[in-house]
């Protein structure tokens, strides 16, 4: 039986629809089922061939487990035949033992070679075991990735449910209408305030113009009053002068009367 190391790379099992079994295309080995991944034979393209030497060699090469129950009967028959042959050959072996004593030393060297080969086989098995552990780690990583994807999907579903709940609770169209009405009324109110401010500003400007006009009129009237006051003062002075003149005239007339009365 060959002890070749398992080829590197990921082992992929597929469903063969022709034989309705799980099999390994690279080695043609057929497995019992998807849950019981033990080899029961190999598929040659026409039929499933039960476990034979070639199948066992492929199992060893790819590190697959095989159904031991299928080869127990063969091993029992082989064991019985070997017992019969051992009795017949016992006497011959005794005779050959003496001849083989001289060959023991040579066989010891061969045993050492066999031991080295066994050690190499053990190393190959350890490598195969490490590869299986890596494959299991990859599968666990894939499972964790699938779990994370499911968790993310659940979170998205929760978000969708929340959005639907909010949408069903509040009518977005009605809310938009209310918002538009509020904006319209606010703009209308602002426009009215602006109108009132403009009217107040216009009235204030008019009041300022009136005040300016009144101030100007008042200033003009003041000038007129000053002029009138001056005229009155001048008239008063003239009257005073006239009275003085009258008094002088009266005095003169009195003097003249006295003169006339004395004649």
Short mmCIF file of N, CA and C in Angstrom, two decimals, residues 81-258:
data_model
loop_
_atom_site.label_atom_id
_atom_site.label_comp_id
_atom_site.label_asym_id
_atom_site.label_seq_id
_atom_site.Cartn_x
_atom_site.Cartn_y
_atom_site.Cartn_z
N UNK A 81 -7.01 -18.41 6.50
CA UNK A 81 -6.10 -19.01 5.51
C UNK A 81 -4.66 -18.94 6.00
N UNK A 82 -4.34 -17.83 6.66
CA UNK A 82 -2.98 -17.68 7.16
C UNK A 82 -2.70 -18.68 8.28
N UNK A 83 -3.74 -19.01 9.10
CA UNK A 83 -3.54 -20.00 10.16
C UNK A 83 -3.25 -21.38 9.58
N UNK A 84 -4.04 -21.73 8.53
CA UNK A 84 -3.80 -23.02 7.90
C UNK A 84 -2.41 -23.10 7.29
N UNK A 85 -2.05 -22.02 6.63
CA UNK A 85 -0.74 -22.01 5.99
C UNK A 85 0.38 -22.00 7.03
N UNK A 86 0.10 -21.35 8.20
CA UNK A 86 1.14 -21.29 9.22
C UNK A 86 1.44 -22.68 9.80
N UNK A 87 0.40 -23.52 9.92
CA UNK A 87 0.64 -24.89 10.41
C UNK A 87 1.46 -25.70 9.41
N UNK A 88 1.09 -25.51 8.12
CA UNK A 88 1.81 -26.27 7.10
C UNK A 88 3.26 -25.81 6.99
N UNK A 89 3.40 -24.51 7.18
CA UNK A 89 4.75 -23.97 6.99
C UNK A 89 5.56 -23.93 8.27
N UNK A 90 4.95 -24.41 9.36
CA UNK A 90 5.65 -24.32 10.63
C UNK A 90 6.95 -25.13 10.61
N UNK A 91 6.81 -26.33 10.05
CA UNK A 91 7.99 -27.18 10.00
C UNK A 91 9.04 -26.59 9.07
N UNK A 92 8.52 -26.03 7.94
CA UNK A 92 9.46 -25.44 7.00
C UNK A 92 10.15 -24.23 7.63
N UNK A 93 9.38 -23.48 8.43
CA UNK A 93 9.94 -22.30 9.07
C UNK A 93 11.03 -22.69 10.07
N UNK A 94 10.79 -23.84 10.76
CA UNK A 94 11.81 -24.28 11.73
C UNK A 94 13.12 -24.59 11.02
N UNK A 95 12.97 -25.21 9.82
CA UNK A 95 14.19 -25.53 9.07
C UNK A 95 14.83 -24.24 8.54
N UNK A 96 13.97 -23.30 8.17
CA UNK A 96 14.51 -22.07 7.59
C UNK A 96 15.10 -21.15 8.66
N UNK A 97 14.64 -21.35 9.92
CA UNK A 97 15.16 -20.49 11.00
C UNK A 97 16.67 -20.64 11.14
N UNK A 98 17.09 -21.89 11.01
CA UNK A 98 18.52 -22.10 11.15
C UNK A 98 19.28 -21.41 10.02
N UNK A 99 18.66 -21.51 8.82
CA UNK A 99 19.34 -20.87 7.68
C UNK A 99 19.28 -19.34 7.78
N UNK A 100 18.21 -18.83 8.43
CA UNK A 100 18.02 -17.38 8.49
C UNK A 100 18.79 -16.71 9.62
N UNK A 101 19.38 -17.56 10.49
CA UNK A 101 20.11 -16.95 11.60
C UNK A 101 21.27 -16.09 11.08
N UNK A 102 21.88 -16.57 10.00
CA UNK A 102 23.01 -15.81 9.45
C UNK A 102 22.55 -14.53 8.75
N UNK A 103 21.25 -14.52 8.43
CA UNK A 103 20.74 -13.34 7.72
C UNK A 103 20.13 -12.30 8.66
N UNK A 104 20.11 -12.59 9.95
CA UNK A 104 19.49 -11.67 10.91
C UNK A 104 20.17 -10.30 10.93
N UNK A 105 21.49 -10.39 10.83
CA UNK A 105 22.22 -9.11 10.88
C UNK A 105 21.84 -8.22 9.70
N UNK A 106 21.69 -8.83 8.53
CA UNK A 106 21.28 -8.06 7.36
C UNK A 106 19.87 -7.50 7.54
N UNK A 107 19.02 -8.35 8.16
CA UNK A 107 17.63 -7.91 8.33
C UNK A 107 17.52 -6.75 9.32
N UNK A 108 18.47 -6.70 10.27
CA UNK A 108 18.44 -5.58 11.23
C UNK A 108 18.58 -4.24 10.51
N UNK A 109 19.49 -4.23 9.51
CA UNK A 109 19.65 -3.01 8.73
C UNK A 109 18.37 -2.65 7.97
N UNK A 110 17.71 -3.73 7.44
CA UNK A 110 16.45 -3.48 6.73
C UNK A 110 15.38 -2.98 7.70
N UNK A 111 15.39 -3.52 8.94
CA UNK A 111 14.42 -3.05 9.94
C UNK A 111 14.60 -1.56 10.25
N UNK A 112 15.85 -1.14 10.30
CA UNK A 112 16.11 0.28 10.54
C UNK A 112 15.55 1.13 9.40
N UNK A 113 15.72 0.64 8.16
CA UNK A 113 15.14 1.36 7.02
C UNK A 113 13.63 1.43 7.13
N UNK A 114 13.02 0.28 7.52
CA UNK A 114 11.55 0.26 7.68
C UNK A 114 11.12 1.24 8.77
N UNK A 115 11.94 1.31 9.84
CA UNK A 115 11.62 2.22 10.95
C UNK A 115 11.65 3.67 10.47
N UNK A 116 12.64 3.99 9.63
CA UNK A 116 12.71 5.35 9.09
C UNK A 116 11.49 5.65 8.22
N UNK A 117 11.08 4.65 7.42
CA UNK A 117 9.90 4.84 6.59
C UNK A 117 8.67 5.07 7.45
N UNK A 118 8.56 4.32 8.56
CA UNK A 118 7.41 4.50 9.46
C UNK A 118 7.41 5.89 10.07
N UNK A 119 8.64 6.37 10.43
CA UNK A 119 8.72 7.72 10.99
C UNK A 119 8.26 8.76 9.96
N UNK A 120 8.67 8.54 8.68
CA UNK A 120 8.24 9.45 7.63
C UNK A 120 6.72 9.43 7.48
N UNK A 121 6.13 8.20 7.59
CA UNK A 121 4.68 8.09 7.50
C UNK A 121 4.01 8.85 8.64
N UNK A 122 4.57 8.74 9.84
CA UNK A 122 4.02 9.45 10.99
C UNK A 122 4.09 10.98 10.77
N UNK A 123 5.24 11.44 10.20
CA UNK A 123 5.36 12.87 9.91
C UNK A 123 4.29 13.32 8.92
N UNK A 124 4.06 12.45 7.88
CA UNK A 124 3.04 12.78 6.89
C UNK A 124 1.66 12.85 7.54
N UNK A 125 1.42 11.91 8.47
CA UNK A 125 0.12 11.91 9.15
C UNK A 125 -0.05 13.17 10.00
N UNK A 126 1.05 13.58 10.65
CA UNK A 126 0.97 14.81 11.45
C UNK A 126 0.68 16.03 10.55
N UNK A 127 1.33 16.05 9.36
CA UNK A 127 1.05 17.14 8.43
C UNK A 127 -0.41 17.13 8.00
N UNK A 128 -0.92 15.89 7.74
CA UNK A 128 -2.32 15.78 7.34
C UNK A 128 -3.24 16.26 8.46
N UNK A 129 -2.87 15.93 9.71
CA UNK A 129 -3.68 16.34 10.87
C UNK A 129 -3.70 17.87 10.98
N UNK A 130 -2.52 18.48 10.77
CA UNK A 130 -2.45 19.94 10.82
C UNK A 130 -3.32 20.57 9.74
N UNK A 131 -3.30 19.96 8.53
CA UNK A 131 -4.14 20.48 7.46
C UNK A 131 -5.61 20.36 7.80
N UNK A 132 -6.00 19.23 8.44
CA UNK A 132 -7.39 19.07 8.85
C UNK A 132 -7.79 20.15 9.86
N UNK A 133 -6.86 20.42 10.81
CA UNK A 133 -7.15 21.46 11.80
C UNK A 133 -7.31 22.82 11.13
N UNK A 134 -6.46 23.09 10.11
CA UNK A 134 -6.58 24.36 9.38
C UNK A 134 -7.92 24.43 8.65
N UNK A 135 -8.33 23.29 8.04
CA UNK A 135 -9.62 23.25 7.35
C UNK A 135 -10.76 23.50 8.32
N UNK A 136 -10.66 22.87 9.52
CA UNK A 136 -11.70 23.09 10.53
C UNK A 136 -11.73 24.56 10.96
N UNK A 137 -10.50 25.16 11.09
CA UNK A 137 -10.45 26.58 11.44
C UNK A 137 -11.09 27.45 10.37
N UNK A 138 -10.84 27.07 9.07
CA UNK A 138 -11.47 27.82 7.98
C UNK A 138 -12.98 27.69 8.04
N UNK A 139 -13.45 26.45 8.33
CA UNK A 139 -14.90 26.25 8.42
C UNK A 139 -15.49 27.06 9.56
N UNK A 140 -14.78 27.07 10.71
CA UNK A 140 -15.28 27.85 11.85
C UNK A 140 -15.30 29.34 11.49
N UNK A 141 -14.24 29.81 10.76
CA UNK A 141 -14.23 31.21 10.34
C UNK A 141 -15.40 31.52 9.41
N UNK A 142 -15.69 30.54 8.48
CA UNK A 142 -16.84 30.75 7.59
C UNK A 142 -18.14 30.82 8.38
N UNK A 143 -18.24 29.92 9.41
CA UNK A 143 -19.45 29.94 10.24
C UNK A 143 -19.59 31.26 10.98
N UNK A 144 -18.44 31.76 11.51
CA UNK A 144 -18.49 33.05 12.22
C UNK A 144 -18.88 34.18 11.27
N UNK A 145 -18.33 34.12 10.02
CA UNK A 145 -18.70 35.14 9.04
C UNK A 145 -20.19 35.07 8.71
N UNK A 146 -20.71 33.81 8.55
CA UNK A 146 -22.14 33.67 8.29
C UNK A 146 -22.97 34.20 9.45
N UNK A 147 -22.47 33.92 10.69
CA UNK A 147 -23.20 34.40 11.87
C UNK A 147 -23.22 35.92 11.90
N UNK A 148 -22.05 36.55 11.60
CA UNK A 148 -22.00 38.02 11.57
C UNK A 148 -22.95 38.57 10.51
N UNK A 149 -22.99 37.87 9.34
CA UNK A 149 -23.91 38.31 8.29
C UNK A 149 -25.36 38.22 8.74
N UNK A 150 -25.69 37.12 9.46
CA UNK A 150 -27.05 36.97 9.97
C UNK A 150 -27.37 38.05 10.99
N UNK A 151 -26.40 38.34 11.89
CA UNK A 151 -26.62 39.40 12.89
C UNK A 151 -26.86 40.74 12.21
N UNK A 152 -26.04 41.03 11.17
CA UNK A 152 -26.20 42.29 10.45
C UNK A 152 -27.54 42.35 9.76
N UNK A 153 -27.96 41.20 9.20
CA UNK A 153 -29.26 41.16 8.54
C UNK A 153 -30.37 41.41 9.54
N UNK A 154 -30.24 40.80 10.76
CA UNK A 154 -31.25 41.04 11.79
C UNK A 154 -31.29 42.50 12.19
N UNK A 155 -30.11 43.16 12.31
CA UNK A 155 -30.08 44.58 12.64
C UNK A 155 -30.77 45.41 11.56
N UNK A 156 -30.51 45.06 10.28
CA UNK A 156 -31.16 45.78 9.19
C UNK A 156 -32.67 45.59 9.23
N UNK A 157 -33.10 44.34 9.55
CA UNK A 157 -34.53 44.07 9.66
C UNK A 157 -35.15 44.90 10.78
N UNK A 158 -34.42 45.01 11.92
CA UNK A 158 -34.92 45.83 13.04
C UNK A 158 -35.05 47.29 12.61
N UNK A 159 -34.05 47.79 11.85
CA UNK A 159 -34.11 49.17 11.38
C UNK A 159 -35.30 49.38 10.45
N UNK A 160 -35.53 48.40 9.55
CA UNK A 160 -36.67 48.51 8.64
C UNK A 160 -37.98 48.52 9.41
N UNK A 161 -38.07 47.65 10.44
CA UNK A 161 -39.29 47.62 11.25
C UNK A 161 -39.52 48.95 11.95
N UNK A 162 -38.42 49.54 12.49
CA UNK A 162 -38.54 50.83 13.17
C UNK A 162 -39.00 51.92 12.21
N UNK A 163 -38.43 51.93 10.99
CA UNK A 163 -38.83 52.93 10.00
C UNK A 163 -40.30 52.76 9.63
N UNK A 164 -40.72 51.50 9.44
CA UNK A 164 -42.12 51.25 9.11
C UNK A 164 -43.04 51.70 10.25
N UNK A 165 -42.59 51.44 11.50
CA UNK A 165 -43.39 51.82 12.66
C UNK A 165 -43.54 53.34 12.73
N UNK A 166 -42.42 54.06 12.52
CA UNK A 166 -42.48 55.52 12.55
C UNK A 166 -43.36 56.04 11.41
N UNK A 167 -43.22 55.43 10.23
CA UNK A 167 -44.01 55.85 9.07
C UNK A 167 -45.49 55.63 9.31
N UNK A 168 -45.83 54.47 9.92
CA UNK A 168 -47.23 54.18 10.20
C UNK A 168 -47.78 55.08 11.30
N UNK A 169 -46.94 55.50 12.23
CA UNK A 169 -47.40 56.36 13.33
C UNK A 169 -47.64 57.78 12.85
N UNK A 170 -46.72 58.31 12.04
CA UNK A 170 -46.84 59.68 11.54
C UNK A 170 -47.07 59.66 10.04
N UNK A 171 -48.10 60.42 9.61
CA UNK A 171 -48.37 60.57 8.19
C UNK A 171 -47.42 61.62 7.63
N UNK A 172 -46.44 61.16 6.84
CA UNK A 172 -45.42 62.08 6.35
C UNK A 172 -46.01 63.15 5.45
N UNK A 173 -47.02 62.78 4.64
CA UNK A 173 -47.64 63.77 3.75
C UNK A 173 -48.35 64.85 4.57
N UNK A 174 -49.09 64.42 5.61
CA UNK A 174 -49.78 65.38 6.47
C UNK A 174 -48.79 66.27 7.20
N UNK A 175 -47.68 65.66 7.67
CA UNK A 175 -46.65 66.44 8.36
C UNK A 175 -46.05 67.48 7.42
N UNK A 176 -45.80 67.07 6.17
CA UNK A 176 -45.26 68.01 5.19
C UNK A 176 -46.22 69.16 4.92
N UNK A 177 -47.53 68.84 4.86
CA UNK A 177 -48.53 69.89 4.63
C UNK A 177 -48.54 70.87 5.80
N UNK A 178 -48.51 70.33 7.03
CA UNK A 178 -48.49 71.19 8.22
C UNK A 178 -47.26 72.08 8.22
N UNK A 179 -46.11 71.52 7.86
CA UNK A 179 -44.87 72.30 7.82
C UNK A 179 -44.96 73.41 6.78
N UNK A 180 -45.51 73.09 5.60
CA UNK A 180 -45.64 74.09 4.54
C UNK A 180 -46.59 75.21 4.97
N UNK A 181 -47.71 74.84 5.65
CA UNK A 181 -48.64 75.86 6.15
C UNK A 181 -47.96 76.75 7.18
N UNK A 182 -47.17 76.12 8.04
CA UNK A 182 -46.47 76.90 9.07
C UNK A 182 -45.51 77.90 8.43
N UNK A 183 -44.77 77.44 7.41
CA UNK A 183 -43.83 78.32 6.71
C UNK A 183 -44.58 79.46 6.03
N UNK A 184 -45.71 79.13 5.39
CA UNK A 184 -46.49 80.15 4.69
C UNK A 184 -47.01 81.20 5.67
N UNK A 185 -47.59 80.73 6.79
CA UNK A 185 -48.12 81.66 7.79
C UNK A 185 -47.01 82.52 8.41
N UNK A 186 -45.86 81.90 8.62
CA UNK A 186 -44.72 82.65 9.18
C UNK A 186 -44.28 83.75 8.22
N UNK A 187 -44.18 83.41 6.93
CA UNK A 187 -43.80 84.41 5.92
C UNK A 187 -44.84 85.53 5.84
N UNK A 188 -46.13 85.16 5.93
CA UNK A 188 -47.18 86.16 5.89
C UNK A 188 -47.09 87.11 7.08
N UNK A 189 -46.83 86.54 8.27
CA UNK A 189 -46.69 87.35 9.47
C UNK A 189 -45.50 88.31 9.35
N UNK A 190 -44.38 87.80 8.83
CA UNK A 190 -43.19 88.64 8.64
C UNK A 190 -43.48 89.78 7.67
N UNK A 191 -44.22 89.44 6.59
CA UNK A 191 -44.57 90.49 5.62
C UNK A 191 -45.43 91.58 6.26
N UNK A 192 -46.37 91.16 7.12
CA UNK A 192 -47.22 92.14 7.80
C UNK A 192 -46.39 93.03 8.74
N UNK A 193 -45.48 92.42 9.45
CA UNK A 193 -44.60 93.20 10.34
C UNK A 193 -43.79 94.20 9.54
N UNK A 194 -43.26 93.76 8.39
CA UNK A 194 -42.49 94.66 7.54
C UNK A 194 -43.36 95.81 7.06
N UNK A 195 -44.65 95.51 6.70
CA UNK A 195 -45.55 96.56 6.25
C UNK A 195 -45.81 97.59 7.34
N UNK A 196 -46.04 97.08 8.59
CA UNK A 196 -46.26 98.00 9.70
C UNK A 196 -45.04 98.88 9.96
N UNK A 197 -43.86 98.27 9.88
CA UNK A 197 -42.64 99.05 10.09
C UNK A 197 -42.47 100.12 9.02
N UNK A 198 -42.79 99.76 7.77
CA UNK A 198 -42.67 100.74 6.68
C UNK A 198 -43.67 101.89 6.88
N UNK A 199 -44.94 101.52 7.28
CA UNK A 199 -45.94 102.58 7.52
C UNK A 199 -45.49 103.49 8.65
N UNK A 200 -44.99 102.90 9.74
CA UNK A 200 -44.52 103.70 10.87
C UNK A 200 -43.38 104.62 10.46
N UNK A 201 -42.49 104.08 9.62
CA UNK A 201 -41.37 104.89 9.15
C UNK A 201 -41.87 106.06 8.30
N UNK A 202 -42.87 105.78 7.44
CA UNK A 202 -43.42 106.85 6.60
C UNK A 202 -44.08 107.93 7.46
N UNK A 203 -44.88 107.48 8.46
CA UNK A 203 -45.54 108.44 9.34
C UNK A 203 -44.52 109.27 10.14
N UNK A 204 -43.48 108.61 10.56
CA UNK A 204 -42.45 109.33 11.29
C UNK A 204 -41.76 110.37 10.41
N UNK A 205 -41.51 109.98 9.17
CA UNK A 205 -40.89 110.94 8.24
C UNK A 205 -41.82 112.14 7.99
N UNK A 206 -43.13 111.81 7.87
CA UNK A 206 -44.09 112.91 7.67
C UNK A 206 -44.10 113.84 8.89
N UNK A 207 -44.08 113.21 10.09
CA UNK A 207 -44.08 114.03 11.32
C UNK A 207 -42.84 114.90 11.38
N UNK A 208 -41.71 114.33 10.97
CA UNK A 208 -40.47 115.11 10.97
C UNK A 208 -40.56 116.27 9.99
N UNK A 209 -41.16 116.00 8.82
CA UNK A 209 -41.32 117.08 7.83
C UNK A 209 -42.23 118.18 8.38
N UNK A 210 -43.34 117.76 9.07
CA UNK A 210 -44.26 118.75 9.65
C UNK A 210 -43.55 119.57 10.72
N UNK A 211 -42.77 118.85 11.54
CA UNK A 211 -42.02 119.56 12.60
C UNK A 211 -41.04 120.57 11.99
N UNK A 212 -40.41 120.18 10.91
CA UNK A 212 -39.49 121.09 10.24
C UNK A 212 -40.24 122.32 9.72
N UNK A 213 -41.42 122.02 9.11
CA UNK A 213 -42.22 123.14 8.57
C UNK A 213 -42.67 124.09 9.68
N UNK A 214 -43.17 123.49 10.80
CA UNK A 214 -43.62 124.30 11.93
C UNK A 214 -42.46 125.12 12.51
N UNK A 215 -41.30 124.44 12.60
CA UNK A 215 -40.14 125.14 13.14
C UNK A 215 -39.76 126.32 12.26
N UNK A 216 -39.86 126.09 10.95
CA UNK A 216 -39.54 127.17 10.01
C UNK A 216 -40.55 128.30 10.14
N UNK A 217 -41.85 127.92 10.24
CA UNK A 217 -42.90 128.95 10.39
C UNK A 217 -42.71 129.72 11.70
N UNK A 218 -42.39 128.96 12.73
CA UNK A 218 -42.19 129.61 14.03
C UNK A 218 -41.03 130.60 13.97
N UNK A 219 -39.97 130.17 13.27
CA UNK A 219 -38.82 131.07 13.13
C UNK A 219 -39.21 132.32 12.37
N UNK A 220 -40.03 132.13 11.29
CA UNK A 220 -40.47 133.29 10.50
C UNK A 220 -41.36 134.21 11.34
N UNK A 221 -42.27 133.58 12.11
CA UNK A 221 -43.16 134.39 12.96
C UNK A 221 -42.36 135.16 14.01
N UNK A 222 -41.32 134.50 14.49
CA UNK A 222 -40.48 135.20 15.47
C UNK A 222 -39.84 136.44 14.86
N UNK A 223 -39.38 136.29 13.63
CA UNK A 223 -38.79 137.45 12.94
C UNK A 223 -39.84 138.56 12.76
N UNK A 224 -41.07 138.12 12.42
CA UNK A 224 -42.14 139.10 12.21
C UNK A 224 -42.44 139.83 13.52
N UNK A 225 -42.48 139.03 14.60
CA UNK A 225 -42.75 139.62 15.91
C UNK A 225 -41.66 140.62 16.29
N UNK A 226 -40.42 140.24 15.99
CA UNK A 226 -39.32 141.18 16.28
C UNK A 226 -39.49 142.48 15.48
N UNK A 227 -39.88 142.29 14.24
CA UNK A 227 -40.09 143.48 13.40
C UNK A 227 -41.22 144.36 13.95
N UNK A 228 -42.35 143.69 14.33
CA UNK A 228 -43.48 144.41 14.89
C UNK A 228 -43.10 145.11 16.20
N UNK A 229 -42.31 144.37 16.99
CA UNK A 229 -41.88 144.96 18.26
C UNK A 229 -41.04 146.21 18.02
N UNK A 230 -40.18 146.11 17.03
CA UNK A 230 -39.36 147.28 16.70
C UNK A 230 -40.21 148.43 16.21
N UNK A 231 -41.21 148.09 15.37
CA UNK A 231 -42.10 149.13 14.87
C UNK A 231 -42.88 149.78 16.01
N UNK A 232 -43.31 148.90 16.96
CA UNK A 232 -44.04 149.45 18.11
C UNK A 232 -43.16 150.39 18.93
N UNK A 233 -41.93 149.95 19.10
CA UNK A 233 -41.00 150.79 19.86
C UNK A 233 -40.77 152.12 19.13
N UNK A 234 -40.64 152.01 17.80
CA UNK A 234 -40.45 153.24 17.03
C UNK A 234 -41.70 154.15 17.15
N UNK A 235 -42.86 153.50 17.07
CA UNK A 235 -44.12 154.27 17.17
C UNK A 235 -44.23 154.90 18.56
N UNK A 236 -43.87 154.14 19.56
CA UNK A 236 -43.92 154.67 20.93
C UNK A 236 -42.99 155.89 21.07
N UNK A 237 -41.80 155.73 20.45
CA UNK A 237 -40.85 156.84 20.51
C UNK A 237 -41.41 158.06 19.80
N UNK A 238 -42.06 157.82 18.68
CA UNK A 238 -42.65 158.92 17.92
C UNK A 238 -43.76 159.59 18.74
N UNK A 239 -44.59 158.73 19.41
CA UNK A 239 -45.66 159.28 20.24
C UNK A 239 -45.09 160.11 21.39
N UNK A 240 -43.98 159.55 21.94
CA UNK A 240 -43.35 160.28 23.05
C UNK A 240 -42.84 161.63 22.57
N UNK A 241 -42.23 161.60 21.42
CA UNK A 241 -41.72 162.84 20.84
C UNK A 241 -42.87 163.83 20.55
N UNK A 242 -43.96 163.25 20.04
CA UNK A 242 -45.13 164.08 19.72
C UNK A 242 -45.70 164.70 20.99
N UNK A 243 -45.78 163.88 22.06
CA UNK A 243 -46.29 164.40 23.34
C UNK A 243 -45.37 165.49 23.87
N UNK A 244 -44.10 165.26 23.72
CA UNK A 244 -43.15 166.28 24.18
C UNK A 244 -43.36 167.58 23.41
N UNK A 245 -43.55 167.38 22.09
CA UNK A 245 -43.78 168.56 21.26
C UNK A 245 -45.08 169.25 21.67
N UNK A 246 -46.13 168.48 21.97
CA UNK A 246 -47.41 169.04 22.39
C UNK A 246 -47.24 169.81 23.70
N UNK A 247 -46.45 169.21 24.60
CA UNK A 247 -46.21 169.88 25.88
C UNK A 247 -45.48 171.20 25.67
N UNK A 248 -44.52 171.14 24.77
CA UNK A 248 -43.79 172.38 24.46
C UNK A 248 -44.75 173.43 23.85
N UNK A 249 -45.58 172.91 22.97
CA UNK A 249 -46.55 173.81 22.33
C UNK A 249 -47.51 174.36 23.36
N UNK A 250 -47.98 173.49 24.27
CA UNK A 250 -48.89 173.92 25.32
C UNK A 250 -48.23 174.98 26.21
N UNK A 251 -46.97 174.70 26.52
CA UNK A 251 -46.24 175.67 27.38
C UNK A 251 -46.11 177.02 26.67
N UNK A 252 -45.81 176.93 25.40
CA UNK A 252 -45.67 178.14 24.60
C UNK A 252 -47.00 178.89 24.54
N UNK A 253 -48.11 178.11 24.33
CA UNK A 253 -49.43 178.73 24.26
C UNK A 253 -49.79 179.35 25.60
N UNK A 254 -49.38 178.68 26.69
CA UNK A 254 -49.67 179.21 28.03
C UNK A 254 -48.91 180.50 28.25
N UNK A 255 -47.70 180.50 27.82
CA UNK A 255 -46.91 181.71 27.96
C UNK A 255 -47.48 182.85 27.12
N UNK A 256 -47.92 182.48 25.92
CA UNK A 256 -48.51 183.49 25.06
C UNK A 256 -49.79 184.03 25.68
N UNK A 257 -50.57 183.13 26.31
CA UNK A 257 -51.83 183.54 26.95
C UNK A 257 -51.54 184.47 28.10
N UNK A 258 -50.47 184.12 28.83
CA UNK A 258 -50.12 184.99 29.96
C UNK A 258 -49.73 186.36 29.45
#
